[in-house]
Tab-separated table of C-alpha atoms in Angstrom:
chain	number	residue	atom	x	y	z
F	266	MET	CA	-9.200	45.776	-19.139
F	267	ASP	CA	-9.607	45.684	-22.918
F	268	ALA	CA	-7.136	47.854	-24.866
F	269	PHE	CA	-7.228	50.054	-21.797
F	270	TYR	CA	-5.333	53.185	-22.836
F	271	ALA	CA	-6.939	53.238	-26.273
F	272	SER	CA	-10.372	52.705	-24.715
F	273	VAL	CA	-9.879	55.650	-22.364
F	274	GLU	CA	-8.832	57.798	-25.315
F	275	LEU	CA	-11.911	56.769	-27.286
F	276	GLN	CA	-14.122	57.983	-24.467
F	277	ARG	CA	-12.587	61.420	-24.902
F	278	ARG	CA	-12.663	61.217	-28.696
F	279	PRO	CA	-15.891	59.401	-29.601
F	280	GLN	CA	-15.473	60.468	-33.233
F	281	LEU	CA	-12.669	57.871	-33.477
F	282	ARG	CA	-14.850	54.916	-32.482
F	283	GLY	CA	-14.657	52.091	-34.988
F	284	LYS	CA	-11.375	53.407	-36.399
F	285	PRO	CA	-7.868	52.073	-35.747
F	286	VAL	CA	-6.289	53.927	-32.822
F	287	VAL	CA	-2.713	53.561	-31.592
F	288	VAL	CA	-1.395	55.060	-28.365
F	289	CYS	CA	2.349	55.671	-28.581
F	290	GLY	CA	5.083	58.255	-28.247
F	291	SER	CA	6.324	60.348	-31.140
F	292	GLY	CA	10.087	59.816	-30.957
F	293	PRO	CA	11.970	57.656	-33.455
F	294	ARG	CA	12.355	54.943	-30.832
F	295	ALA	CA	8.874	55.131	-29.346
F	296	VAL	CA	6.918	51.911	-28.947
F	297	VAL	CA	3.205	51.165	-29.059
F	298	THR	CA	1.625	51.361	-25.620
F	299	THR	CA	-1.804	50.087	-26.676
F	300	ALA	CA	-3.626	49.558	-29.951
F	301	SER	CA	-7.366	49.353	-30.455
F	302	TYR	CA	-8.762	46.055	-31.678
F	303	GLU	CA	-9.383	47.611	-35.095
F	304	ALA	CA	-5.648	48.363	-35.394
F	305	ARG	CA	-4.810	44.853	-34.230
F	306	ARG	CA	-7.107	43.217	-36.762
F	307	LEU	CA	-6.175	45.422	-39.707
F	308	ALA	CA	-2.396	45.381	-39.360
F	309	GLY	CA	-1.397	43.170	-36.448
F	310	ILE	CA	-0.290	46.151	-34.366
F	311	HIS	CA	0.402	45.234	-30.768
F	312	SER	CA	1.918	46.577	-27.565
F	313	ALA	CA	5.712	47.032	-27.544
F	314	MET	CA	5.880	47.142	-31.347
F	315	PRO	CA	8.088	50.019	-32.559
F	316	ALA	CA	5.839	52.978	-33.325
F	317	ALA	CA	7.675	53.509	-36.607
F	318	GLU	CA	6.701	50.014	-37.749
F	319	ALA	CA	3.083	50.614	-36.706
F	320	ARG	CA	3.018	53.797	-38.790
F	321	ARG	CA	4.397	51.937	-41.798
F	322	ARG	CA	1.804	49.198	-41.461
F	323	LEU	CA	-1.136	51.504	-40.847
F	324	PRO	CA	-0.346	55.095	-41.793
F	325	ASP	CA	-3.998	56.193	-41.693
F	326	ALA	CA	-4.593	55.143	-38.079
F	327	ALA	CA	-5.072	57.767	-35.359
F	328	TYR	CA	-1.834	58.020	-33.376
F	329	LEU	CA	-2.267	59.521	-29.903
F	330	GLN	CA	0.236	60.524	-27.239
F	331	PRO	CA	-0.296	58.650	-23.944
F	332	ASP	CA	-1.935	60.538	-21.068
F	333	PHE	CA	-1.101	58.582	-17.924
F	334	THR	CA	-2.930	60.989	-15.647
F	335	ALA	CA	-6.180	60.087	-17.397
F	336	TYR	CA	-5.313	56.372	-17.339
F	337	ARG	CA	-4.580	56.416	-13.603
F	338	GLU	CA	-7.885	58.169	-12.923
F	339	ALA	CA	-9.837	55.617	-14.985
F	340	SER	CA	-7.961	52.766	-13.332
F	341	GLY	CA	-8.844	54.062	-9.873
F	342	ARG	CA	-12.536	54.041	-10.745
F	343	VAL	CA	-12.327	50.465	-12.052
F	344	MET	CA	-10.429	49.149	-9.045
F	345	ALA	CA	-12.864	50.838	-6.669
F	346	ILE	CA	-15.680	48.846	-8.265
F	347	LEU	CA	-13.729	45.630	-7.793
F	348	ARG	CA	-12.990	46.384	-4.148
F	349	ARG	CA	-16.583	47.147	-3.244
F	350	ASN	CA	-17.663	43.798	-4.714
F	351	ALA	CA	-14.926	41.475	-3.449
F	352	GLU	CA	-13.001	41.159	-0.213
F	353	THR	CA	-9.611	40.248	-1.708
F	354	VAL	CA	-8.454	42.219	-4.746
F	355	GLU	CA	-4.845	42.394	-5.901
F	356	VAL	CA	-4.102	45.196	-8.336
F	357	VAL	CA	-1.088	44.417	-10.532
F	358	GLY	CA	-1.156	47.398	-12.878
F	359	LEU	CA	-3.393	50.145	-14.164
F	360	ASP	CA	-5.386	47.672	-16.253
F	361	GLU	CA	-5.182	44.320	-14.457
F	362	ALA	CA	-6.203	42.788	-11.143
F	363	TYR	CA	-6.770	39.414	-9.517
F	364	VAL	CA	-9.900	38.705	-7.483
F	365	ASP	CA	-10.122	35.846	-4.982
F	366	LEU	CA	-13.497	34.170	-5.553
F	367	GLY	CA	-13.057	31.479	-2.918
F	368	GLY	CA	-16.197	31.023	-0.828
F	369	ILE	CA	-18.412	32.847	-3.323
F	370	PHE	CA	-21.503	30.827	-4.225
F	371	SER	CA	-21.546	31.744	-7.920
F	372	PRO	CA	-18.188	33.090	-9.126
F	373	LYS	CA	-19.317	33.358	-12.744
F	374	ALA	CA	-22.431	35.364	-11.911
F	375	THR	CA	-20.417	37.564	-9.570
F	376	MET	CA	-17.883	38.439	-12.239
F	377	ARG	CA	-20.596	39.053	-14.842
F	378	ARG	CA	-22.168	41.547	-12.461
F	379	ILE	CA	-18.830	43.258	-11.749
F	380	ALA	CA	-18.029	43.514	-15.458
F	381	ALA	CA	-21.469	45.014	-16.075
F	382	GLU	CA	-20.940	47.568	-13.313
F	383	ILE	CA	-17.557	48.548	-14.740
F	384	ARG	CA	-19.099	49.081	-18.156
F	385	ALA	CA	-22.081	51.012	-16.811
F	386	GLU	CA	-20.034	53.316	-14.555
F	387	THR	CA	-16.898	53.849	-16.643
F	388	GLY	CA	-17.892	53.015	-20.219
F	389	LEU	CA	-14.958	50.580	-20.362
F	390	THR	CA	-14.988	46.838	-20.953
F	391	CYS	CA	-12.964	44.089	-19.354
F	392	SER	CA	-12.273	40.441	-20.061
F	393	VAL	CA	-12.492	37.912	-17.252
F	394	GLY	CA	-10.783	34.559	-16.842
F	395	ILE	CA	-11.887	32.286	-14.014
F	396	SER	CA	-9.736	29.325	-13.021
F	397	GLU	CA	-8.075	27.595	-10.095
F	398	SER	CA	-4.925	29.716	-9.926
F	399	ARG	CA	-3.630	33.183	-10.708
F	400	MET	CA	-1.573	31.884	-13.621
F	401	LEU	CA	-4.467	30.071	-15.289
F	402	ALA	CA	-6.872	32.951	-14.630
F	403	LYS	CA	-4.523	35.302	-16.467
F	404	ILE	CA	-4.118	32.929	-19.416
F	405	THR	CA	-7.857	32.261	-19.517
F	406	SER	CA	-8.713	35.967	-19.545
F	407	GLU	CA	-7.027	36.280	-22.947
F	408	LEU	CA	-9.357	33.713	-24.513
F	409	GLY	CA	-12.468	35.877	-24.502
F	410	LYS	CA	-11.082	39.295	-25.439
F	411	PRO	CA	-12.669	41.704	-25.830
F	412	ALA	CA	-15.442	41.841	-23.212
F	413	GLY	CA	-15.460	38.076	-22.679
F	414	LEU	CA	-15.811	35.787	-19.671
F	415	VAL	CA	-14.257	32.328	-19.838
F	416	VAL	CA	-14.115	29.617	-17.186
F	417	LEU	CA	-11.409	26.977	-17.585
F	418	SER	CA	-10.297	24.211	-15.241
F	419	ARG	CA	-6.723	22.972	-14.939
F	420	GLU	CA	-7.669	19.682	-16.591
F	421	GLN	CA	-9.233	21.519	-19.518
F	422	ALA	CA	-6.166	23.737	-19.814
F	423	LEU	CA	-3.815	20.750	-19.934
F	424	GLU	CA	-5.692	19.468	-22.960
F	425	ARG	CA	-6.424	22.793	-24.642
F	426	PHE	CA	-2.889	24.187	-24.497
F	427	SER	CA	-0.860	21.002	-24.913
F	428	GLY	CA	0.321	22.073	-28.368
F	429	ASP	CA	1.100	25.671	-27.405
F	430	SER	CA	4.570	27.059	-26.932
F	431	PRO	CA	5.904	27.282	-23.356
F	432	GLY	CA	5.933	31.030	-24.010
F	433	LEU	CA	2.203	30.948	-23.237
F	434	ILE	CA	3.114	30.783	-19.553
F	435	PRO	CA	3.630	34.178	-17.867
F	436	GLY	CA	7.273	34.382	-16.855
F	437	ILE	CA	8.660	32.212	-19.670
F	438	GLY	CA	10.281	34.678	-22.040
F	439	PRO	CA	11.809	34.389	-25.522
F	440	LYS	CA	15.279	33.452	-24.256
F	441	THR	CA	13.942	30.544	-22.213
F	442	VAL	CA	11.717	29.465	-25.122
F	443	ALA	CA	14.777	29.419	-27.400
F	444	LYS	CA	16.780	27.432	-24.863
F	445	LEU	CA	13.941	24.918	-24.517
F	446	GLU	CA	13.673	24.593	-28.302
F	447	SER	CA	17.402	23.860	-28.460
F	448	ILE	CA	16.770	20.687	-26.431
F	449	GLY	CA	13.710	19.703	-28.461
F	450	VAL	CA	11.020	21.190	-26.225
F	451	ARG	CA	8.617	23.101	-28.465
F	452	THR	CA	5.260	22.617	-26.759
F	453	LEU	CA	3.891	22.508	-23.246
F	454	ALA	CA	3.245	18.803	-23.754
F	455	ASP	CA	6.949	18.364	-24.555
F	456	LEU	CA	7.881	20.257	-21.403
F	457	ARG	CA	5.558	18.197	-19.231
F	458	SER	CA	7.038	14.982	-20.571
F	459	ARG	CA	10.622	15.921	-19.692
F	460	ASP	CA	12.263	14.452	-16.620
F	461	PRO	CA	12.338	17.185	-13.949
F	462	VAL	CA	15.871	16.094	-13.071
F	463	GLU	CA	17.000	16.860	-16.617
F	464	LEU	CA	15.362	20.296	-16.485
F	465	GLU	CA	17.046	21.026	-13.158
F	466	ARG	CA	20.399	20.018	-14.604
F	467	ARG	CA	20.006	22.291	-17.628
F	468	PHE	CA	18.262	25.270	-16.005
F	469	GLY	CA	19.290	24.982	-12.362
F	470	PRO	CA	17.316	23.412	-9.481
F	471	ARG	CA	14.994	26.337	-8.895
F	472	GLN	CA	14.119	27.252	-12.496
F	473	GLY	CA	14.028	23.623	-13.621
F	474	ARG	CA	11.415	22.715	-11.009
F	475	TRP	CA	9.503	25.907	-11.737
F	476	LEU	CA	9.349	25.177	-15.481
F	477	HIS	CA	8.051	21.651	-14.942
F	478	ARG	CA	5.372	22.780	-12.491
F	479	ARG	CA	4.230	25.565	-14.776
F	480	ALA	CA	3.960	23.133	-17.692
F	481	LEU	CA	1.539	21.203	-15.475
F	482	PHE	CA	-0.276	24.482	-14.735
F	483	GLU	CA	0.564	24.169	-11.061
F	484	ASP	CA	0.575	27.525	-9.280
F	485	GLU	CA	-0.192	28.092	-5.614
F	486	THR	CA	0.549	31.840	-5.534
F	487	PRO	CA	-2.141	33.424	-3.346
F	488	VAL	CA	-4.080	36.552	-4.205
F	489	ALA	CA	-2.822	39.278	-1.867
F	490	VAL	CA	-4.745	42.412	-0.963
F	491	SER	CA	-1.723	44.591	-1.668
F	492	ARG	CA	1.524	44.138	-3.519
F	493	GLU	CA	4.679	45.263	-1.761
F	494	THR	CA	6.524	47.939	-3.681
F	495	LYS	CA	9.907	46.436	-4.461
F	496	SER	CA	11.471	49.249	-6.458
F	497	GLN	CA	10.854	52.455	-8.350
F	498	SER	CA	12.746	53.590	-11.404
F	499	ALA	CA	13.021	56.339	-13.993
F	500	GLU	CA	14.532	55.773	-17.420
F	501	THR	CA	14.724	57.290	-20.861
F	502	THR	CA	15.353	55.951	-24.345
F	503	PHE	CA	17.343	58.404	-26.436
F	504	ASP	CA	16.195	59.341	-29.917
F	505	LEU	CA	19.851	59.086	-30.973
F	506	ASP	CA	22.474	56.990	-29.216
F	507	VAL	CA	24.550	59.026	-26.766
F	508	GLY	CA	28.284	58.445	-26.495
F	509	ASP	CA	29.335	61.655	-24.781
F	510	ARG	CA	30.011	60.989	-21.093
F	511	THR	CA	29.078	64.499	-19.974
F	512	GLN	CA	25.675	64.206	-21.664
F	513	LEU	CA	25.072	60.813	-20.087
F	514	GLU	CA	25.869	62.131	-16.645
F	515	ALA	CA	23.571	65.127	-17.144
F	516	HIS	CA	20.703	62.839	-18.216
F	517	LEU	CA	21.323	60.513	-15.270
F	518	ALA	CA	21.270	63.427	-12.826
F	519	GLU	CA	17.924	64.581	-14.246
F	520	LEU	CA	16.494	61.085	-13.960
F	521	SER	CA	17.678	60.817	-10.357
F	522	GLU	CA	15.982	64.110	-9.495
F	523	GLU	CA	12.746	62.968	-11.140
F	524	LEU	CA	12.815	59.616	-9.351
F	525	CYS	CA	13.481	61.223	-5.969
F	526	ARG	CA	10.535	63.589	-6.461
F	527	ARG	CA	8.256	60.601	-7.052
F	528	LEU	CA	9.668	58.713	-4.084
F	529	HIS	CA	9.182	61.721	-1.825
F	530	LYS	CA	5.584	62.127	-2.995
F	531	ARG	CA	4.877	58.469	-2.146
F	532	GLN	CA	6.887	58.666	1.090
F	533	LEU	CA	9.176	55.854	-0.036
F	534	LYS	CA	12.823	55.463	0.884
F	535	GLY	CA	15.192	52.718	-0.219
F	536	ARG	CA	18.717	51.542	0.454
F	537	THR	CA	19.635	50.038	-2.910
F	538	ILE	CA	20.481	52.478	-5.705
F	539	GLY	CA	21.024	51.127	-9.198
F	540	ILE	CA	21.462	52.115	-12.817
F	541	LYS	CA	20.411	50.468	-16.064
F	542	VAL	CA	22.323	50.963	-19.298
F	543	ARG	CA	21.290	49.643	-22.705
F	544	LEU	CA	23.995	49.969	-25.330
F	545	ASP	CA	23.512	50.532	-29.059
F	546	ASP	CA	23.896	46.775	-29.663
F	547	TRP	CA	21.040	46.123	-27.167
F	548	THR	CA	23.364	44.829	-24.464
F	549	ASN	CA	21.687	45.498	-21.104
F	550	VAL	CA	23.833	46.191	-18.046
F	551	THR	CA	22.715	46.869	-14.470
F	552	ARG	CA	24.825	48.017	-11.564
F	553	SER	CA	23.775	48.664	-7.961
F	554	HIS	CA	25.064	49.760	-4.585
F	555	THR	CA	23.502	49.644	-1.115
F	556	VAL	CA	23.801	52.669	1.163
F	557	ASP	CA	23.702	52.623	4.950
F	558	ALA	CA	20.258	54.170	5.439
F	559	PRO	CA	17.032	54.316	3.364
F	560	THR	CA	16.870	57.468	1.269
F	561	ASN	CA	14.919	59.417	-1.316
F	562	ASP	CA	17.317	62.350	-1.197
F	563	PRO	CA	18.683	63.368	-4.612
F	564	SER	CA	21.881	64.537	-2.913
F	565	VAL	CA	22.455	60.878	-1.995
F	566	VAL	CA	20.938	59.068	-4.979
F	567	THR	CA	22.503	61.191	-7.721
F	568	PRO	CA	26.170	60.864	-6.656
F	569	VAL	CA	25.827	57.104	-6.192
F	570	ALA	CA	24.170	56.702	-9.607
F	571	LEU	CA	26.873	58.810	-11.238
F	572	ASP	CA	29.639	56.813	-9.532
F	573	LEU	CA	28.053	53.588	-10.792
F	574	LEU	CA	27.970	54.959	-14.339
F	575	ARG	CA	31.586	56.141	-14.140
F	576	ALA	CA	32.719	52.810	-12.734
F	577	TYR	CA	30.956	50.902	-15.512
F	578	ASP	CA	32.338	53.327	-18.125
F	579	PRO	CA	30.311	52.173	-21.184
F	580	GLN	CA	32.558	51.659	-24.173
F	581	ARG	CA	29.761	51.906	-26.721
F	582	PRO	CA	27.067	54.535	-27.359
F	583	VAL	CA	24.080	54.299	-25.000
F	584	ARG	CA	20.523	53.729	-26.211
F	585	LEU	CA	18.698	53.729	-22.843
F	586	LEU	CA	19.641	55.010	-19.402
F	587	GLY	CA	17.814	54.536	-16.122
F	588	VAL	CA	18.120	54.829	-12.355
F	589	ARG	CA	16.406	52.709	-9.686
F	590	VAL	CA	15.875	52.762	-5.925
F	591	ALA	CA	14.868	49.526	-4.173
F	592	GLY	CA	14.836	47.877	-0.751
F	593	PHE	CA	12.011	49.976	0.651
F	594	ASP	CA	10.790	47.763	3.464
F	595	SER	CA	13.127	44.861	3.976
F	596	GLY	CA	16.442	46.543	3.241
F	597	GLU	CA	17.061	44.030	0.492
F	598	ALA	CA	20.641	43.262	-0.426
F	599	SER	CA	22.313	45.108	-3.247
F	600	GLY	CA	21.198	43.831	-6.609
F	601	ALA	CA	18.827	41.234	-5.206
F	602	GLY	CA	17.300	39.218	-7.984
F	603	GLU	CA	19.954	40.202	-10.531
F	604	ALA	CA	22.443	37.896	-12.147
F	605	PRO	CA	25.730	37.716	-10.200
F	606	GLU	CA	27.669	39.252	-13.085
F	607	ALA	CA	25.417	42.330	-12.957
F	608	GLN	CA	26.419	43.279	-9.420
F	609	MET	CA	29.290	45.462	-8.290
F	610	ARG	CA	30.619	47.637	-5.534
F	611	LEU	CA	31.481	51.225	-6.203
F	612	GLY	CA	34.610	51.408	-8.320
F	613	LEU	CA	34.960	47.632	-8.622
F	614	THR	CA	33.418	45.629	-11.420
F	615	ALA	CA	32.428	42.098	-10.509
């Protein structure tokens, strides 16, 4: 969906059409959730930019508080249109979905019709990328924004993006880009030309192979009808760093209560309880513990979260604090997917 939150807001405030609109919180540490294309063109405002910087760049823009209830309602209408037109639809967020077009006689015509139906029934526009894999479809969808439809084959992508940074690939973040640049890899063509054995030696067997395959735009991830819920979390970024332990514990207890209410509403229970702490120097720390039985009971989640916080005992003021429950279906191990140094048992740091 194109500038989804801002577009929903513009439907409710048609007098703002054609003007720069920014959806963001009002706190000193709020970030931009979505910016209209006018705001992007005029001042380069983009998602995740600090709201304070956006206000400095474009003080005359309309700044709106996010309304996620309205966004979820609009998203439901959009996804319903997708599902009635295609057999396999995988929703990956309020504003994004993958559609399996295999076996469809004219994929391009099908997606043009779906986009037209979305616009006619919701007043919202979307951009469509059609390619041979999920990864390339996502990348391709960015080429025609807003309201575009682009078809790109893997061979065309190899040529078109050869000079782009590896950061173009979903899943390759700034830290990996910096590490690649440190060994002379600045473009996707550079990455493709590297010996996979060298990449495995520097990044580990799994990530090294993954990086090389992604540089070749190889991705066999299927489109699934539903995505398994892995975890749910609640977190808050403080307007001012918090160093007082009693305050931190009070905030964490409130977050645990909020998270358990959401879990209960969705009838989800998990065995892995974790916390996330971001210090004033932007150091991120996670800790987790697995309980014997799945739970969404605040009388279980809150004490475990508090014990994890006390065991970590942050020595610097805290910028962000969060709590997480995971392991809903498979009873995943404590801290699955986290770096080994981020895991602990209660009272014992790794």
